[in-house]
Coordinates of C-alpha atoms in Angstrom, one line a residue:
M927 CA 15.4 -12.6 -33.6
D928 CA 18.1 -12.9 -36.2
L929 CA 21.5 -11.4 -36.4
A930 CA 20.7 -8.6 -38.7
T931 CA 17.7 -7.4 -36.6
L932 CA 19.7 -7.4 -33.4
K933 CA 22.6 -5.6 -35.0
A934 CA 20.3 -2.9 -36.3
L935 CA 18.3 -2.6 -33.0
R936 CA 18.6 0.6 -30.9
P937 CA 17.4 -0.2 -27.4
T938 CA 17.4 3.5 -26.5
E939 CA 14.5 3.9 -28.9
F940 CA 12.3 1.8 -26.5
S941 CA 13.5 3.8 -23.5
E942 CA 12.6 7.0 -25.4
A943 CA 9.2 5.6 -26.1
A944 CA 8.9 4.7 -22.4
D945 CA 9.6 8.3 -21.6
G946 CA 6.7 9.3 -23.7
Y947 CA 4.3 7.0 -22.0
R948 CA 5.6 8.1 -18.6
S949 CA 4.9 11.7 -19.5
T950 CA 1.4 10.7 -20.6
S951 CA 0.9 8.9 -17.3
D952 CA 2.1 11.9 -15.4
M953 CA -0.3 14.2 -17.3
A954 CA -3.2 11.8 -16.6
S955 CA -2.3 11.8 -12.9
S956 CA -2.3 15.6 -12.8
A957 CA -5.6 15.8 -14.7
N958 CA -7.2 13.3 -12.3
S959 CA -5.9 15.3 -9.3
R960 CA -7.2 18.6 -10.7
I961 CA -10.7 17.1 -11.3
D962 CA -11.0 15.4 -7.9
N963 CA -9.4 18.0 -5.7
Q964 CA -10.0 21.3 -7.5
I965 CA -12.7 21.4 -10.1
V966 CA -15.2 19.1 -8.3
V967 CA -14.4 20.7 -4.9
A968 CA -15.1 24.2 -6.4
M969 CA -18.4 23.0 -7.9
R970 CA -19.5 21.5 -4.7
N971 CA -18.8 24.6 -2.8
S972 CA -20.4 27.1 -5.2
L973 CA -23.2 25.3 -7.1
E974 CA -26.3 23.5 -5.9
S975 CA -28.6 22.2 -8.6
Q976 CA -29.5 19.0 -10.3
S977 CA -27.4 20.0 -13.3
A978 CA -24.4 20.6 -11.0
T979 CA -24.8 17.3 -9.4
A980 CA -25.0 15.6 -12.8
A981 CA -21.9 17.5 -13.9
I982 CA -20.0 16.4 -10.8
R983 CA -21.0 12.8 -11.4
Q984 CA -19.7 13.0 -15.0
L985 CA -16.5 14.7 -13.9
T986 CA -15.9 12.0 -11.3
E987 CA -16.2 9.4 -14.1
L988 CA -13.8 11.4 -16.2
G989 CA -11.4 11.4 -13.2
K990 CA -11.6 7.6 -13.1
N991 CA -10.7 7.5 -16.8
F992 CA -7.6 9.6 -16.2
H993 CA -6.6 7.4 -13.3
Y994 CA -6.9 4.3 -15.5
I995 CA -4.9 6.0 -18.2
Q996 CA -2.2 6.9 -15.6
V997 CA -1.9 3.3 -14.5
E998 CA -2.0 1.6 -17.9
C999 CA 0.5 4.1 -19.5
G1000 CA 2.7 3.7 -16.4
L1001 CA 2.7 0.0 -17.0
V1002 CA 3.5 0.4 -20.7
S1003 CA 6.4 2.7 -19.8
A1004 CA 7.7 0.2 -17.2
A1005 CA 7.4 -2.7 -19.7
L1006 CA 9.3 -0.8 -22.4
E1007 CA 12.0 0.1 -19.9
A1008 CA 12.3 -3.5 -18.9
F1009 CA 12.4 -4.7 -22.5
S1010 CA 15.0 -2.0 -23.4
Y1011 CA 17.1 -3.2 -20.4
E1012 CA 16.9 -6.9 -21.4
V1013 CA 17.4 -6.5 -25.1
G1014 CA 20.1 -3.9 -24.5
A1015 CA 22.0 -6.4 -22.5
A1016 CA 21.8 -8.9 -25.3
K1017 CA 22.8 -6.2 -27.8
S1018 CA 25.9 -5.3 -25.7
K1019 CA 26.9 -9.0 -25.7
L1020 CA 26.5 -9.2 -29.5
D1021 CA 28.5 -6.0 -30.1
A1022 CA 31.3 -7.3 -27.9
A1023 CA 31.3 -10.6 -29.7
L1024 CA 31.3 -9.0 -33.2
E1025 CA 34.2 -6.7 -32.2
G1026 CA 36.2 -9.6 -30.8
A1027 CA 35.6 -11.6 -34.0
R1028 CA 36.7 -8.7 -36.2
A1029 CA 39.9 -8.1 -34.1
A1030 CA 40.7 -11.9 -34.5
K1031 CA 40.1 -11.6 -38.3
L1032 CA 37.2 -14.0 -38.2
T1033 CA 34.2 -13.8 -40.6
V1034 CA 30.8 -13.6 -39.1
N1035 CA 28.1 -15.0 -41.4
A1036 CA 24.6 -13.8 -41.7
D1037 CA 23.2 -16.7 -39.7
G1038 CA 25.6 -16.0 -36.8
S1039 CA 28.1 -18.8 -37.6
I1040 CA 31.7 -17.9 -37.8
A1041 CA 34.3 -18.9 -40.5
Y1042 CA 37.9 -19.0 -39.3
P1043 CA 41.0 -19.2 -41.5
S1044 CA 43.7 -21.8 -41.5
G1045 CA 46.4 -21.3 -38.9
G1046 CA 48.7 -22.8 -36.3
Q1047 CA 51.9 -24.9 -36.5
K1048 CA 52.6 -27.0 -39.6
S1049 CA 52.0 -30.7 -39.2
E1050 CA 54.6 -33.4 -40.0
D1051 CA 53.5 -33.4 -43.6
G1052 CA 54.1 -29.7 -43.8
K1053 CA 50.5 -28.6 -43.9
I1054 CA 48.9 -25.8 -41.9
P1055 CA 45.8 -26.8 -40.0
E1056 CA 42.7 -25.9 -42.2
G1057 CA 40.1 -23.4 -41.4
G1058 CA 36.4 -24.0 -41.1
T1059 CA 33.0 -22.7 -39.9
V1060 CA 31.4 -23.2 -36.5
S1061 CA 27.9 -22.4 -35.2
G1062 CA 27.1 -21.1 -31.8
L1063 CA 25.8 -23.3 -29.1
T1064 CA 23.7 -22.2 -26.1
D1065 CA 23.0 -25.5 -24.4
D1066 CA 25.5 -25.7 -21.5
T1067 CA 26.5 -29.4 -22.2
A1068 CA 26.8 -28.9 -26.0
S1069 CA 28.7 -25.7 -25.6
A1070 CA 31.2 -27.4 -23.3
V1071 CA 31.7 -30.3 -25.8
G1072 CA 32.1 -27.8 -28.6
R1073 CA 34.8 -25.8 -26.7
Q1074 CA 36.6 -29.0 -25.8
A1075 CA 36.7 -30.1 -29.4
A1076 CA 37.9 -26.7 -30.5
G1077 CA 40.6 -26.8 -27.8
F1078 CA 42.0 -30.1 -29.3
D1079 CA 42.2 -28.6 -32.8
P1080 CA 45.8 -27.4 -33.5
N1081 CA 44.3 -24.4 -35.3
P1082 CA 43.9 -21.8 -32.5
N1083 CA 41.4 -19.9 -34.7
H1084 CA 38.9 -22.7 -34.1
R1085 CA 38.8 -22.0 -30.4
L1086 CA 38.3 -18.3 -30.8
A1087 CA 35.6 -18.8 -33.4
Q1088 CA 33.7 -21.2 -31.2
E1089 CA 33.9 -18.8 -28.2
Y1090 CA 32.6 -15.8 -30.3
A1091 CA 30.0 -18.0 -32.0
D1092 CA 28.7 -19.1 -28.7
Q1093 CA 28.5 -15.5 -27.5
I1094 CA 26.6 -14.5 -30.6
A1095 CA 24.2 -17.4 -30.2
T1096 CA 23.6 -16.5 -26.5
A1097 CA 22.9 -12.9 -27.4
L1098 CA 20.4 -13.9 -30.1
K1099 CA 18.7 -16.3 -27.7
E1100 CA 18.4 -13.7 -24.9
A1101 CA 17.1 -11.1 -27.3
T1102 CA 14.6 -13.5 -28.8
E1103 CA 13.4 -14.5 -25.3
A1104 CA 13.0 -10.9 -24.4
D1105 CA 11.0 -10.2 -27.6
E1106 CA 8.8 -13.2 -27.1
K1107 CA 8.2 -12.4 -23.5
W1108 CA 7.4 -8.7 -23.8
A1109 CA 5.6 -8.5 -27.1
P1110 CA 2.4 -10.2 -25.8
K1111 CA 2.7 -8.3 -22.5
L1112 CA 2.7 -5.0 -24.4
R1113 CA -0.1 -6.1 -26.7
A1114 CA -2.2 -6.9 -23.6
L1115 CA -1.8 -3.4 -22.2
K1116 CA -4.8 -1.9 -23.9
A1117 CA -8.3 -0.8 -22.8
D1118 CA -11.7 -1.8 -24.2
D1119 CA -13.5 0.5 -26.6
D1120 CA -15.9 2.3 -24.2
L1121 CA -15.5 5.3 -21.9
T1122 CA -16.6 3.6 -18.7
V1123 CA -13.9 2.3 -16.4
S1124 CA -15.6 -0.7 -14.9
G1125 CA -14.6 -3.2 -12.2
R1126 CA -13.6 -5.6 -14.9
D1127 CA -11.3 -2.9 -16.4
W1128 CA -9.6 -2.5 -13.0
A1129 CA -9.4 -6.3 -12.6
D1130 CA -7.7 -6.4 -16.0
A1131 CA -5.3 -3.7 -14.8
A1132 CA -4.5 -5.7 -11.8
S1133 CA -3.6 -8.7 -14.0
D1134 CA -1.5 -6.4 -16.2
T1135 CA 0.4 -5.1 -13.1
R1136 CA 1.0 -8.6 -11.9
G1137 CA 2.2 -9.7 -15.4
V1138 CA 4.5 -6.8 -15.9
S1139 CA 5.9 -7.1 -12.4
E1140 CA 6.6 -10.8 -12.8
A1141 CA 8.1 -10.5 -16.3
G1142 CA 10.2 -7.4 -15.3
K1143 CA 11.6 -8.9 -12.1
H1144 CA 15.1 -9.1 -13.5
Y1145 CA 15.0 -5.5 -14.5
L1146 CA 13.5 -4.4 -11.2
D1147 CA 16.1 -6.4 -9.3
S1148 CA 18.8 -4.4 -11.2
L1149 CA 17.5 -1.1 -9.7
P1150 CA 18.4 0.2 -6.2
Q1151 CA 16.4 -1.7 -3.6
P1152 CA 14.9 -0.5 -0.3
L1153 CA 16.7 -1.9 2.7
R1154 CA 15.1 -5.0 4.1
N1155 CA 13.4 -3.9 7.4
G1156 CA 14.8 -0.5 6.8
S1157 CA 13.9 2.5 9.0
P1158 CA 11.6 5.3 7.7
K1159 CA 14.8 7.3 7.2
D1160 CA 16.3 4.5 5.2
N1161 CA 13.2 4.3 3.1
A1162 CA 13.2 8.1 2.5
E1163 CA 16.8 8.1 1.4
W1164 CA 16.2 5.2 -0.9
W1165 CA 13.3 6.9 -2.6
K1166 CA 15.1 10.2 -3.0
G1167 CA 18.1 8.4 -4.5
L1168 CA 16.0 7.0 -7.3
S1169 CA 15.8 8.8 -10.7
A1170 CA 12.3 9.8 -11.9
E1171 CA 12.4 6.9 -14.3
E1172 CA 13.2 4.4 -11.5
Q1173 CA 10.6 5.9 -9.2
A1174 CA 8.0 5.5 -12.0
V1175 CA 9.0 1.9 -12.5
W1176 CA 8.7 1.0 -8.9
M1177 CA 5.3 2.8 -8.7
S1178 CA 4.0 0.8 -11.7
M1179 CA 5.5 -2.6 -11.0
R1180 CA 5.2 -2.7 -7.2
P1181 CA 2.7 -0.1 -6.0
D1182 CA 2.0 -2.3 -3.0
S1183 CA 5.6 -2.1 -1.8
V1184 CA 5.9 1.6 -2.4
G1185 CA 2.6 2.4 -0.6
A1186 CA 3.6 0.4 2.5
L1187 CA 6.9 2.2 3.1
D1188 CA 6.9 4.5 6.1
G1189 CA 9.0 7.6 5.6
L1190 CA 8.0 8.2 1.9
P1191 CA 6.0 11.3 1.1
A1192 CA 2.3 11.1 1.7
T1193 CA 1.6 12.0 -1.9
V1194 CA 3.7 9.1 -3.1
R1195 CA 2.1 6.6 -0.7
D1196 CA -1.4 7.8 -1.6
E1197 CA -0.7 7.4 -5.3
A1198 CA 0.6 3.9 -4.9
N1199 CA -2.1 2.8 -2.5
R1200 CA -4.8 4.1 -4.8
I1201 CA -3.5 2.0 -7.6
V1202 CA -3.6 -1.0 -5.2
F1203 CA -7.1 0.1 -4.0
D1204 CA -8.7 0.4 -7.4
E1205 CA -7.1 -2.8 -8.8
T1206 CA -8.0 -4.8 -5.7
R1207 CA -11.6 -3.5 -5.8
G1208 CA -12.0 -4.3 -9.4
R1209 CA -10.5 -7.8 -9.0
M1210 CA -12.8 -8.5 -6.0
Q1211 CA -15.9 -7.2 -7.6
T1212 CA -15.2 -9.4 -10.6
E1213 CA -14.6 -12.4 -8.4
L1214 CA -17.7 -11.8 -6.3
A1215 CA -19.9 -11.5 -9.4
S1216 CA -18.7 -14.9 -10.5
I1217 CA -19.9 -16.6 -7.2
P1218 CA -23.5 -17.8 -7.2
A1219 CA -25.7 -15.8 -4.8
P1220 CA -26.4 -17.6 -1.6
P1221 CA -29.7 -19.6 -1.7
S1222 CA -32.7 -17.6 -0.5
N1223 CA -34.0 -20.6 1.6
E1224 CA -31.2 -20.4 4.2
W1225 CA -33.3 -21.8 7.1
T1226 CA -35.7 -24.6 7.7
W1227 CA -37.3 -26.3 10.7
T1228 CA -36.8 -29.8 11.9
G1229 CA -38.7 -31.9 14.4
A1230 CA -35.8 -34.2 15.3
G1231 CA -35.9 -35.3 18.9
G1232 CA -39.5 -34.2 19.3
H1233 CA -38.6 -30.5 19.4
A1234 CA -38.8 -27.9 16.6
S1235 CA -35.4 -26.6 15.7
K1236 CA -34.3 -24.0 13.2
V1237 CA -31.4 -25.3 11.0
H1238 CA -29.7 -24.4 7.8
T1239 CA -31.0 -26.0 4.7
D1240 CA -28.9 -28.6 2.9
E1241 CA -28.8 -26.4 -0.2
W1242 CA -27.5 -23.4 1.8
M1243 CA -24.9 -25.6 3.6
Q1244 CA -23.6 -26.9 0.3
W1245 CA -23.2 -23.3 -1.0
H1246 CA -21.6 -22.2 2.2
N1247 CA -19.1 -25.0 2.3
K1248 CA -18.0 -24.2 -1.2
Y1249 CA -18.2 -20.4 -1.3
G1250 CA -19.1 -19.1 2.1
D1251 CA -15.7 -18.0 3.5
R1252 CA -14.6 -16.4 0.3
Y1253 CA -17.9 -14.8 -0.3
D1254 CA -17.9 -13.3 3.2
H1255 CA -14.3 -12.0 2.8
L1256 CA -15.0 -10.4 -0.5
T1257 CA -18.2 -8.8 0.7
A1258 CA -16.6 -7.5 3.9
S1259 CA -13.6 -6.1 2.0
L1260 CA -15.7 -4.4 -0.6
N1261 CA -17.9 -2.8 2.1
G1262 CA -14.8 -1.4 3.6
M1263 CA -13.5 -0.1 0.3
K1264 CA -16.9 1.5 -0.3
S1265 CA -16.5 3.4 2.9
I1266 CA -13.0 4.6 1.9
Q1267 CA -14.3 5.7 -1.5
T1268 CA -17.1 7.6 0.3
R1269 CA -14.4 9.5 2.1
F1270 CA -12.5 10.2 -1.1
D1271 CA -15.7 11.6 -2.6
A1272 CA -16.3 13.8 0.4
T1273 CA -13.3 16.0 -0.3
G1274 CA -14.4 19.6 -0.4
K1275 CA -17.6 19.1 1.4
N1276 CA -17.8 21.5 4.4
G1277 CA -14.2 22.4 3.8
L1278 CA -12.9 18.9 4.3
P1279 CA -9.4 18.6 2.8
E1280 CA -8.1 16.0 0.4
A1281 CA -7.9 12.4 1.7
Y1282 CA -4.6 10.5 1.6
L1283 CA -4.5 6.7 1.6
L1284 CA -1.3 5.9 3.5
G1285 CA -1.9 2.2 3.9
F1286 CA -4.2 -0.4 2.5
S1287 CA -4.6 -4.2 2.5
T1288 CA -7.4 -6.7 2.4
E1289 CA -5.3 -9.5 4.0
G1290 CA -7.0 -11.0 7.1
D1291 CA -9.3 -8.4 8.6
G1292 CA -7.8 -5.8 6.4
R1293 CA -5.8 -2.6 7.0
A1294 CA -6.5 1.0 6.2
I1295 CA -4.6 4.2 7.0
V1296 CA -6.6 7.3 5.9
A1297 CA -5.5 10.9 6.4
N1298 CA -7.6 14.0 6.2
G1299 CA -5.2 16.6 4.8
N1300 CA -1.6 16.1 4.0
P1301 CA 0.3 15.2 7.1
D1302 CA 3.7 16.2 5.5
T1303 CA 2.7 19.8 5.4
A1304 CA 0.4 20.0 8.4
D1305 CA 1.2 22.1 11.5
H1306 CA -0.8 19.7 13.7
Q1307 CA -1.0 16.0 13.2
A1308 CA -3.3 13.6 15.0
V1309 CA -3.2 9.8 14.7
Y1310 CA -6.1 7.8 16.0
V1311 CA -5.8 4.1 16.9
P1312 CA -9.2 2.3 17.0
G1313 CA -10.0 -0.6 19.3
T1314 CA -11.7 -4.0 19.6
T1315 CA -13.7 -5.2 16.6
S1316 CA -12.1 -2.7 14.2
E1317 CA -11.5 -4.0 10.8
L1318 CA -11.7 -2.9 7.1
E1319 CA -15.3 -3.9 6.8
N1320 CA -16.4 -1.3 9.5
V1321 CA -13.7 1.3 8.9
E1322 CA -16.3 4.0 8.1
G1323 CA -17.1 4.9 11.7
N1324 CA -13.4 5.2 12.5
I1325 CA -12.8 7.4 9.5
N1326 CA -15.7 9.6 10.4
R1327 CA -14.4 10.1 13.9
M1328 CA -11.2 11.6 12.5
V1329 CA -13.3 13.7 10.1
N1330 CA -15.1 15.1 13.1
V1331 CA -11.8 15.7 14.9
W1332 CA -10.4 17.5 11.8
H1333 CA -13.4 19.9 11.7
A1334 CA -13.2 20.6 15.4
A1335 CA -9.4 21.0 15.5
D1336 CA -9.4 23.1 12.3
D1337 CA -11.8 25.5 14.1
E1338 CA -9.4 25.8 17.0
A1339 CA -6.1 26.0 15.0
D1340 CA -6.0 29.7 14.3
G1341 CA -5.4 29.2 10.6
K1342 CA -2.7 26.6 11.0
S1343 CA -3.1 23.4 9.0
V1344 CA -4.4 20.2 10.6
S1345 CA -4.1 16.5 9.4
T1346 CA -6.0 13.8 11.3
I1347 CA -5.3 10.1 10.5
T1348 CA -7.2 6.9 11.1
W1349 CA -4.5 4.2 11.7
L1350 CA -6.0 0.8 11.3
G1351 CA -2.6 -0.7 10.8
Y1352 CA -2.9 -3.7 13.2
D1353 CA -5.0 -6.8 13.9
A1354 CA -7.5 -5.6 16.5
P1355 CA -9.2 -8.0 18.9
D1356 CA -12.4 -9.4 17.4
N1357 CA -14.2 -9.9 20.7
V1358 CA -14.3 -7.8 23.9
V1359 CA -14.7 -10.8 26.2
K1360 CA -12.7 -13.5 24.4
D1361 CA -9.8 -11.4 22.8
A1362 CA -9.5 -7.9 24.4
P1363 CA -8.2 -9.1 27.8
F1364 CA -5.0 -10.3 26.0
S1365 CA -2.1 -8.0 25.4
N1366 CA -0.6 -9.8 22.3
Y1367 CA -2.7 -7.8 19.9
A1368 CA -1.2 -4.6 21.4
Y1369 CA 2.4 -5.7 21.5
D1370 CA 2.2 -7.3 18.0
G1371 CA 0.9 -3.9 16.6
A1372 CA 3.1 -1.6 18.6
P1373 CA 6.3 -1.8 16.4
E1374 CA 4.3 -1.0 13.3
F1375 CA 2.7 1.9 15.0
N1376 CA 6.0 3.3 16.2
H1377 CA 7.4 2.8 12.7
F1378 CA 4.5 4.8 11.2
M1379 CA 4.9 7.6 13.7
D1380 CA 8.6 7.8 12.9
G1381 CA 7.7 7.9 9.3
L1382 CA 5.5 11.0 9.9
E1383 CA 8.5 12.8 11.3
V1384 CA 10.8 11.8 8.4
S1385 CA 8.4 12.7 5.6
H1386 CA 7.3 16.0 7.1
S1387 CA 8.2 18.9 4.8
G1388 CA 6.8 21.9 6.6
D1389 CA 8.7 25.0 7.7
S1390 CA 8.7 23.9 11.3
E1391 CA 8.3 20.7 13.3
P1392 CA 4.6 19.7 13.6
H1393 CA 2.7 19.2 16.8
R1394 CA 1.8 15.5 17.0
T1395 CA -1.0 13.9 19.0
V1396 CA -1.9 10.3 19.4
I1397 CA -5.5 9.3 20.2
G1398 CA -6.2 5.8 21.4
H1399 CA -9.7 4.5 21.8
S1400 CA -10.6 1.4 23.8
Y1401 CA -8.1 -1.4 23.0
G1402 CA -6.3 1.1 20.8
S1403 CA -5.2 2.9 23.9
T1404 CA -3.6 -0.4 25.0
L1405 CA -1.6 -0.5 21.8
V1406 CA -0.5 3.1 22.3
G1407 CA 0.7 2.2 25.8
A1408 CA 2.5 -0.8 24.5
A1409 CA 4.2 1.4 21.8
A1410 CA 5.4 3.8 24.5
Q1411 CA 6.6 1.0 26.7
T1412 CA 8.5 -0.9 24.1
G1413 CA 9.8 2.0 21.9
H1414 CA 9.8 5.7 21.1
L1415 CA 6.3 7.0 20.7
N1416 CA 7.3 10.1 18.8
A1417 CA 4.4 12.2 20.0
D1418 CA 3.8 15.5 21.9
D1419 CA 0.4 14.6 23.4
V1420 CA -1.5 11.5 24.1
V1421 CA -5.3 11.3 24.4
F1422 CA -7.1 8.2 25.8
A1423 CA -10.8 7.6 25.4
G1424 CA -12.7 4.7 27.0
S1425 CA -9.4 3.0 27.9
P1426 CA -9.4 -0.5 29.6
G1427 CA -5.7 0.0 30.5
V1428 CA -2.5 0.9 28.7
R1429 CA 0.0 -1.6 30.2
V1430 CA 2.0 1.1 32.0
S1431 CA 1.3 2.3 35.5
G1432 CA 1.5 6.0 35.1
A1433 CA 1.4 9.0 32.7
D1434 CA 5.1 9.5 33.3
E1435 CA 5.8 6.3 31.4
M1436 CA 4.0 7.5 28.2
D1437 CA 7.1 9.0 26.5
V1438 CA 5.6 12.5 26.2
P1439 CA 6.3 15.7 28.1
K1440 CA 4.9 15.9 31.6
G1441 CA 1.3 17.1 31.7
H1442 CA 0.6 16.0 28.1
V1443 CA -1.3 12.8 28.8
W1444 CA -5.1 13.3 28.6
N1445 CA -8.0 11.0 29.3
E1446 CA -11.8 10.8 28.7
E1447 CA -14.2 8.4 30.4
A1448 CA -17.8 9.0 29.6
D1449 CA -20.8 8.1 31.7
G1450 CA -22.2 4.7 30.8
D1451 CA -18.9 3.5 29.3
P1452 CA -18.3 0.0 30.7
V1453 CA -14.9 -0.6 29.2
P1454 CA -12.8 1.3 31.8
D1455 CA -14.4 -0.8 34.5
L1456 CA -13.6 -4.0 32.5
G1457 CA -10.0 -3.0 32.7
R1458 CA -10.1 -1.6 36.2
W1459 CA -11.6 -4.8 37.7
G1460 CA -10.5 -7.3 35.1
H1461 CA -11.4 -11.0 35.4
G1462 CA -11.9 -12.0 39.0
G1463 CA -10.9 -8.5 40.2
N1464 CA -7.3 -8.8 38.8
G1465 CA -7.3 -5.6 36.8
F1466 CA -5.0 -2.8 35.9
I1467 CA -4.4 0.8 36.8
I1468 CA -6.2 2.7 34.0
P1469 CA -5.9 6.3 32.8
S1470 CA -9.1 7.2 34.6
D1471 CA -7.6 6.4 38.0
P1472 CA -6.2 9.4 39.8
E1473 CA -3.0 7.6 40.6
F1474 CA -2.3 7.2 36.9
G1475 CA -1.7 11.0 36.6
A1476 CA -3.5 11.8 33.4
N1477 CA -5.4 15.1 32.8
E1478 CA -9.0 13.9 33.2
M1479 CA -11.0 15.9 30.6
T1480 CA -14.7 16.6 31.0
T1481 CA -17.1 14.6 28.8
D1482 CA -20.7 15.3 28.0
T1483 CA -21.3 12.1 25.9
E1484 CA -22.5 8.7 27.0
G1485 CA -21.3 5.2 26.3
H1486 CA -18.3 3.8 24.7
G1487 CA -18.6 5.3 21.2
G1488 CA -19.8 8.8 21.8
Y1489 CA -16.5 10.6 22.4
W1490 CA -16.6 12.0 18.8
D1491 CA -20.2 13.2 18.7
E1492 CA -20.4 16.5 16.8
H1493 CA -20.6 19.7 18.8
S1494 CA -19.8 17.8 22.1
K1495 CA -17.4 18.9 24.8
S1496 CA -15.8 15.5 24.5
L1497 CA -14.9 16.2 20.9
R1498 CA -13.9 19.8 21.5
N1499 CA -11.5 18.9 24.3
Q1500 CA -9.7 16.4 22.0
A1501 CA -9.6 19.1 19.3
L1502 CA -8.0 21.6 21.7
V1503 CA -5.3 19.1 22.5
V1504 CA -4.8 18.4 18.8
A1505 CA -4.5 22.1 18.1
G1506 CA -1.9 22.6 20.8
K1507 CA -4.3 24.4 23.2
G1508 CA -4.2 22.1 26.1
D1509 CA -4.4 25.1 28.5
S1510 CA -8.0 25.6 27.2
V1511 CA -9.2 22.1 27.9
T1512 CA -12.0 21.7 30.4
L1513 CA -10.9 19.3 33.2
K1514 CA -13.0 17.3 35.6
P1515 CA -12.6 18.5 39.2
P1516 CA -10.4 16.2 41.3
P1517 CA -12.3 13.7 43.4
D1518 CA -13.3 14.8 46.9
P1519 CA -11.3 12.6 49.3
W1520 CA -14.0 13.2 52.0
A1521 CA -17.0 12.4 49.8
H1522 CA -17.4 9.0 51.6
V1523 CA -18.0 10.8 55.0
K1524 CA -20.5 13.4 53.8

């Protein structure tokens, strides 16, 4: 970039263009929301035909287009804002240098060099030190040498000229670097020429997000930052303190950071996490497609040692050693994302409210926090913590359990609004025998859970305080107990189902009002006995034990996973608690102390 171009440049024009792209992004977001949560929902509820099904499918694809437009236009806006910021800083440096040169009566040439007049004290021969012309230097060493040489010149104009020439050169260099950095980034922010938003398109969007975020780090760092390890209240205050422009930049450049912040509105977290969700899915789909399929001849038989044994083929082992772990991770993650998408697509079916993605990650076993209904406006909130073996790959069952709780609680809520949340926000034990007996999973996840619960309180925007219930299943109940033991649980009721123990000795230690700890233990559920007797008989007091002091609810389901069976008493009792109708719960009769003598 030359001097004339930078002098004539108006950085505000790029910021104004960014405003236009941001408005387009907002309109696309609104259109996507209307299609998914209003138009499609109305069609599902009122029309049943092949043509209606086809129309819904086409509308769903149109919604994907609008979401893609939202993301890409948001990135264009963020890139233009970052370029405006960087080139604006260079322009300010140039303007200051030109003003200084004019005030010192120096002449700035078209190439940025500066001519300075004669001046200073006369020499012994009566001559005034001559003037000259200097060019700006941007290399630190060369610039230091140039300033030193100017300092030795008896003509003081030389020193001033060198200073301003260096400032002009630095401004031109910074403007050129900004132009060379952002021009290709902006050119890359374009879609292909079809109307189908494919996995490859979203993978490209993920690359765009990463590129704009990396290139715009200096600009993003100039904006207000969330407090490191801030509380949900800190997070909320930070977000509210941002301008609309700054919020949009954060959403586009760092959706992963925005979506992970407890205390922010559910609508904001959902928008950010859906960007991460679609980009991650597209990237993983593209990567998985590039991996050769596993060989079909996985197994063979060998007669080594005189006995026939089934072993992996050499071909399969070579494939597995090269691709196996990554292939398995991609496949598991995509299966989990398919389940989340299924829940998104179920909005409106049988009255099911909009889903909100409040947390998402594919790191390790994966994370997913999915709400049925907006918790920020709900009168009743229920947060479910799943147990051992829970991970992103098998999240569908845990999501469906809270769908069932939502339907049952909505029936009991007398018209008040309900939001039920599946909180897979921790690393659950992978194995009942090898991992579940250890408490580290619970204590490691407890701070995150308490943080999330506090965030629900901070972000709630209803007219009155919500009634909040925590539901812990299996090892999830252990985490809930650890959360109450080590911090503030921020709940009104606690429900345990199939609990192996909660690390506290009684209901009075659960950080909720007296009489608001509930428990279910179904016939044929072996997990409570695993906790009760432990390894070698060294077990725990569990919520099912009378001395624990929980309200023991009746169950009519069997086994460890049936507590959420539709139309069951087990489910209805939980729903009554969620709806604030604990007085209507059906309780088991207390044990007969004389039963052993009858």
